[in-house]
Short mmCIF file of C-alpha atoms in Angstrom, two decimals:
data_model
loop_
_atom_site.label_atom_id
_atom_site.label_comp_id
_atom_site.label_asym_id
_atom_site.label_seq_id
_atom_site.Cartn_x
_atom_site.Cartn_y
_atom_site.Cartn_z
CA UNK A 1 -0.08 -0.01 0.04
CA UNK A 2 1.46 3.23 -0.99
CA UNK A 3 0.72 6.60 0.36
CA UNK A 4 1.89 9.90 -0.37
CA UNK A 5 3.08 12.04 3.17
CA UNK A 6 0.99 14.90 2.22
CA UNK A 7 -1.59 14.46 -0.44
CA UNK A 8 -1.89 18.06 -0.95
CA UNK A 9 1.75 18.54 -2.75
CA UNK A 10 1.85 15.37 -4.76
CA UNK A 11 4.64 14.15 -6.17
CA UNK A 12 5.16 15.81 -9.27
CA UNK A 13 2.59 18.14 -10.64
CA UNK A 14 -0.33 17.29 -11.89
CA UNK A 15 -0.36 17.12 -16.07
CA UNK A 16 -2.43 20.86 -17.11
CA UNK A 17 -6.02 20.05 -18.86
CA UNK A 18 -5.92 19.22 -22.62
CA UNK A 19 -6.16 22.01 -24.41
CA UNK A 20 -5.10 23.14 -27.68
CA UNK A 21 -4.84 26.62 -26.78
CA UNK A 22 -0.87 27.82 -25.93
CA UNK A 23 0.25 31.47 -25.91
CA UNK A 24 3.48 32.95 -25.88
CA UNK A 25 3.22 35.57 -22.92
CA UNK A 26 5.07 37.99 -21.25
CA UNK A 27 6.42 39.33 -18.72
CA UNK A 28 8.00 35.55 -17.91
CA UNK A 29 8.13 36.48 -13.79
CA UNK A 30 4.40 37.09 -13.98
CA UNK A 31 3.92 33.71 -16.28
CA UNK A 32 3.69 30.96 -13.71
CA UNK A 33 5.07 27.70 -14.24
CA UNK A 34 2.31 25.69 -16.65
CA UNK A 35 1.60 23.32 -13.66
CA UNK A 36 5.06 22.26 -14.86
CA UNK A 37 7.59 23.00 -12.46
CA UNK A 38 8.68 19.56 -11.92
CA UNK A 39 8.65 18.31 -15.54
CA UNK A 40 10.34 21.22 -17.21
CA UNK A 41 13.73 21.37 -14.13
CA UNK A 42 13.94 17.70 -14.63
CA UNK A 43 14.39 17.27 -17.98
CA UNK A 44 16.83 20.06 -17.70
CA UNK A 45 19.02 18.07 -15.18
CA UNK A 46 18.28 14.82 -17.23
CA UNK A 47 19.98 16.51 -20.34
CA UNK A 48 22.62 17.66 -18.10
CA UNK A 49 23.28 14.24 -16.92
CA UNK A 50 22.41 14.33 -13.59
CA UNK A 51 21.54 10.87 -11.78
CA UNK A 52 18.14 11.06 -10.47
CA UNK A 53 16.49 8.76 -7.79
CA UNK A 54 13.22 8.95 -5.48
CA UNK A 55 14.03 8.68 -2.07
CA UNK A 56 11.48 6.22 -0.16
CA UNK A 57 10.73 5.79 3.54
CA UNK A 58 8.29 3.21 5.07
CA UNK A 59 5.81 3.24 7.93
CA UNK A 60 4.67 0.14 9.38
CA UNK A 61 1.84 0.19 12.25
CA UNK A 62 2.18 -2.32 14.99
CA UNK A 63 0.97 -5.77 14.39
CA UNK A 64 0.30 -4.75 11.28
CA UNK A 65 1.31 -7.75 8.64
CA UNK A 66 4.47 -6.87 6.19
CA UNK A 67 2.19 -6.92 2.96
CA UNK A 68 0.33 -3.95 4.79
CA UNK A 69 3.44 -1.93 5.66
CA UNK A 70 2.62 1.70 3.76
CA UNK A 71 5.68 2.77 1.84
CA UNK A 72 5.96 6.66 1.88
CA UNK A 73 7.51 8.24 -1.34
CA UNK A 74 9.69 11.28 0.14
CA UNK A 75 11.71 13.33 -2.33
CA UNK A 76 12.65 12.60 -5.94
CA UNK A 77 16.69 14.06 -6.03
CA UNK A 78 18.65 14.93 -9.01
CA UNK A 79 22.74 14.56 -8.56
CA UNK A 80 25.28 15.49 -10.88
CA UNK A 81 28.19 13.37 -11.99
CA UNK A 82 30.88 14.52 -9.42
CA UNK A 83 28.06 14.34 -6.58
CA UNK A 84 28.80 18.30 -5.88
CA UNK A 85 25.73 19.50 -6.45
CA UNK A 86 22.12 17.82 -6.15
CA UNK A 87 18.35 19.14 -6.66
CA UNK A 88 15.40 17.80 -4.78
CA UNK A 89 12.00 18.14 -5.44
CA UNK A 90 10.47 18.55 -1.76
CA UNK A 91 6.79 19.49 -2.53
CA UNK A 92 5.55 15.58 -1.59
CA UNK A 93 7.21 15.73 1.43
CA UNK A 94 7.67 18.30 4.40
CA UNK A 95 8.03 21.98 2.36
CA UNK A 96 8.18 24.60 4.49
CA UNK A 97 6.69 27.99 3.49
CA UNK A 98 8.72 30.60 1.44
CA UNK A 99 6.54 33.88 1.64
CA UNK A 100 3.51 31.79 2.75
CA UNK A 101 4.31 29.26 -0.12
CA UNK A 102 5.73 25.36 -0.02
CA UNK A 103 9.13 25.15 -1.25
CA UNK A 104 8.82 22.83 -4.20
CA UNK A 105 13.21 22.34 -5.56
CA UNK A 106 16.06 22.61 -3.10
CA UNK A 107 19.55 22.95 -4.59
CA UNK A 108 22.32 22.74 -2.59
CA UNK A 109 25.95 22.40 -3.37
CA UNK A 110 29.40 21.78 -1.57
CA UNK A 111 33.46 22.42 -1.88
CA UNK A 112 34.40 18.89 -2.33
CA UNK A 113 32.97 15.11 -1.76
CA UNK A 114 34.66 14.94 1.43
CA UNK A 115 31.95 16.86 3.17
CA UNK A 116 28.52 15.92 3.43
CA UNK A 117 27.14 19.02 4.09
CA UNK A 118 25.68 21.70 1.45
CA UNK A 119 28.05 24.78 1.24
CA UNK A 120 24.28 26.37 0.22
CA UNK A 121 21.21 26.07 -0.89
CA UNK A 122 18.62 27.89 -2.81
CA UNK A 123 15.05 27.59 -2.77
CA UNK A 124 12.17 27.83 -4.75
CA UNK A 125 8.62 27.85 -5.06
CA UNK A 126 5.41 26.98 -7.27
CA UNK A 127 4.97 29.54 -10.32
CA UNK A 128 8.54 30.23 -10.52
CA UNK A 129 9.14 30.13 -14.14
CA UNK A 130 10.58 26.68 -14.86
CA UNK A 131 12.92 28.39 -17.28
CA UNK A 132 14.68 30.61 -14.78
CA UNK A 133 14.92 27.29 -12.76
CA UNK A 134 17.11 25.38 -14.92
CA UNK A 135 19.11 28.69 -16.49
CA UNK A 136 20.29 28.50 -12.67
CA UNK A 137 21.34 24.82 -12.97
CA UNK A 138 22.94 25.05 -16.37
CA UNK A 139 25.32 27.87 -14.73
CA UNK A 140 25.58 25.95 -11.44
CA UNK A 141 26.41 22.17 -13.93
CA UNK A 142 28.99 24.94 -15.72
CA UNK A 143 31.18 25.58 -12.56
CA UNK A 144 34.19 23.57 -11.92
CA UNK A 145 33.80 24.44 -8.25
CA UNK A 146 30.26 25.05 -7.52
CA UNK A 147 30.61 26.84 -4.20
CA UNK A 148 33.71 29.33 -4.50
CA UNK A 149 32.34 32.66 -4.51
CA UNK A 150 32.86 34.76 -8.20
CA UNK A 151 32.00 38.50 -8.58
CA UNK A 152 29.57 40.74 -5.95
CA UNK A 153 26.62 41.99 -5.94
CA UNK A 154 26.63 44.35 -8.90
CA UNK A 155 26.28 40.78 -11.22
CA UNK A 156 22.46 40.17 -10.02
CA UNK A 157 21.62 44.35 -10.45
CA UNK A 158 23.24 44.58 -13.36
CA UNK A 159 21.48 41.47 -14.86
CA UNK A 160 17.80 42.50 -14.49
CA UNK A 161 18.67 46.34 -14.73
CA UNK A 162 20.08 45.48 -18.35
CA UNK A 163 16.51 44.03 -19.19
CA UNK A 164 14.95 47.10 -18.01
CA UNK A 165 14.26 47.32 -14.30
CA UNK A 166 14.72 49.79 -11.40
CA UNK A 167 17.11 49.72 -8.89
CA UNK A 168 15.55 50.28 -5.46
CA UNK A 169 15.45 53.86 -4.19
CA UNK A 170 16.35 53.70 -1.07
CA UNK A 171 18.60 51.20 -1.75
CA UNK A 172 20.36 51.14 -4.87
CA UNK A 173 23.18 48.54 -4.37
CA UNK A 174 20.74 45.86 -3.21
CA UNK A 175 17.63 45.77 -4.95
CA UNK A 176 16.04 46.35 -7.95
CA UNK A 177 11.80 45.77 -9.03
CA UNK A 178 10.57 45.37 -12.36
CA UNK A 179 9.01 48.54 -14.41
CA UNK A 180 4.99 47.10 -12.86
CA UNK A 181 6.57 47.52 -9.80
CA UNK A 182 5.24 43.62 -9.03
CA UNK A 183 8.19 41.67 -8.72
CA UNK A 184 11.43 42.24 -6.56
CA UNK A 185 15.24 40.78 -6.34
CA UNK A 186 16.93 42.30 -3.14
CA UNK A 187 19.90 41.36 -1.07
CA UNK A 188 18.69 40.98 2.27
CA UNK A 189 17.92 39.28 5.44
CA UNK A 190 17.41 35.32 5.26
CA UNK A 191 14.09 33.58 6.35
CA UNK A 192 13.88 31.07 8.70
CA UNK A 193 15.19 27.52 7.94
CA UNK A 194 17.38 28.27 4.91
CA UNK A 195 20.23 26.24 5.25
CA UNK A 196 23.93 27.60 4.55
CA UNK A 197 27.28 26.34 5.75
CA UNK A 198 28.88 29.07 6.51
CA UNK A 199 28.91 29.14 10.20
CA UNK A 200 28.47 33.08 10.59
CA UNK A 201 24.95 32.39 9.50
CA UNK A 202 24.25 31.12 13.27
CA UNK A 203 23.44 33.98 14.52
CA UNK A 204 21.11 34.95 17.83
CA UNK A 205 17.88 36.31 17.82
CA UNK A 206 19.26 39.34 18.07
CA UNK A 207 21.91 39.53 15.84
CA UNK A 208 21.79 40.17 12.11
CA UNK A 209 23.70 37.68 10.08
CA UNK A 210 25.24 37.70 6.06
CA UNK A 211 22.44 38.50 3.74
CA UNK A 212 21.26 36.36 0.62
CA UNK A 213 19.33 37.24 -2.23
CA UNK A 214 15.76 37.36 -2.05
CA UNK A 215 12.97 37.42 -5.07
CA UNK A 216 9.40 37.35 -5.14
CA UNK A 217 6.62 38.23 -6.93
CA UNK A 218 3.75 40.19 -5.54
CA UNK A 219 0.73 41.05 -8.26
CA UNK A 220 -0.44 43.96 -6.02
CA UNK A 221 0.60 45.61 -3.05
CA UNK A 222 -0.72 43.41 -0.19
CA UNK A 223 -2.00 40.35 -2.01
CA UNK A 224 -0.50 36.93 -1.57
CA UNK A 225 2.66 36.12 -3.22
CA UNK A 226 2.21 34.76 -6.88
CA UNK A 227 6.23 32.64 -6.25
CA UNK A 228 9.51 33.01 -4.05
CA UNK A 229 12.85 32.19 -4.13
CA UNK A 230 15.68 32.23 -1.85
CA UNK A 231 19.39 32.00 -1.81
CA UNK A 232 21.18 31.43 1.07
CA UNK A 233 24.11 33.72 1.78
CA UNK A 234 26.83 31.51 0.79
CA UNK A 235 25.16 31.27 -3.29
CA UNK A 236 27.90 32.69 -5.57
CA UNK A 237 26.34 36.42 -6.82
CA UNK A 238 27.41 35.03 -10.51
CA UNK A 239 24.77 32.30 -9.90
CA UNK A 240 21.81 34.39 -8.36
CA UNK A 241 22.57 36.59 -11.59
CA UNK A 242 22.28 33.32 -13.89
CA UNK A 243 18.76 32.84 -12.14
CA UNK A 244 18.15 37.01 -12.67
CA UNK A 245 19.01 37.61 -16.07
CA UNK A 246 16.53 34.35 -16.98
CA UNK A 247 14.02 35.90 -15.09
CA UNK A 248 14.09 39.29 -16.16
CA UNK A 249 14.63 37.91 -19.83
CA UNK A 250 11.75 39.87 -22.55
CA UNK A 251 11.65 36.95 -24.30
CA UNK A 252 8.28 35.36 -24.04
CA UNK A 253 7.88 31.83 -22.57
CA UNK A 254 5.51 29.68 -24.09
CA UNK A 255 1.81 28.63 -21.74
CA UNK A 256 -1.37 26.92 -21.38
CA UNK A 257 -1.96 27.83 -18.00
CA UNK A 258 -1.78 31.09 -16.77
CA UNK A 259 -1.76 32.29 -12.81
CA UNK A 260 -5.26 33.80 -12.46
CA UNK A 261 -3.92 36.78 -10.03
CA UNK A 262 -1.27 38.15 -13.36
CA UNK A 263 -3.09 36.71 -16.56
CA UNK A 264 -4.84 40.21 -16.86
CA UNK A 265 -1.01 41.93 -16.52
CA UNK A 266 0.58 39.21 -19.31
CA UNK A 267 0.83 40.16 -23.36
CA UNK A 268 -0.08 37.08 -25.36
CA UNK A 269 -0.02 35.66 -28.96
CA UNK A 270 -1.60 32.23 -29.93
CA UNK A 271 1.68 29.76 -30.55
CA UNK A 272 1.54 28.05 -33.96
#
């Protein structure tokens, strides 16, 4: 007998309804994930040659016959060939909330194979455009040393301002927003439960630790987030810049399912 840990968060996203209508839409940061965040990212990892496996956990009640034991499907894990980087689809397991949304993908990297601990981690909720997570992973895969810092915060800000985003008036060296003021990228306080290998991130309640990049889409002020992404303090800036460049790209993306909260803001053209 097999049962999910959290039935409301399936192991893989459901297939969108059969609909021949598809659109090229923009801007991509408001386009959602088309209900295909797992498939889009997993396909990219397969093309990169990462190995994937399903971590399975079981549960057996007292006096329960072996054949009645419940198998609880947990995370799907993708590992690079050098085992220095990995990505987990955690939505079906025990996702914690980021911006009141459950985390779907967690990506981590370590300095070398002698340590089992991640040097940094990045987190993405549903409706983060799958193309942006895939581009982040392609950049990660291309790095020989995925945990070594490269460049500074300006890499991230330059990536989005090159596509027309505006620097934060109050914090021009640490933040930027899209021209519609719906989506923000900022270098600031890291939310709880974000894992990082730097011991300086372990601070007391009254202390401020190293800042990490936080990115989110809020379709209208005071409304629920469409999606959120969090990068721990030690994620190299050039990798965050790859995510930011993809997110702010003016190239349209193909969608069949549009988010209810942003579909009126999207430009669309029939595909095919």
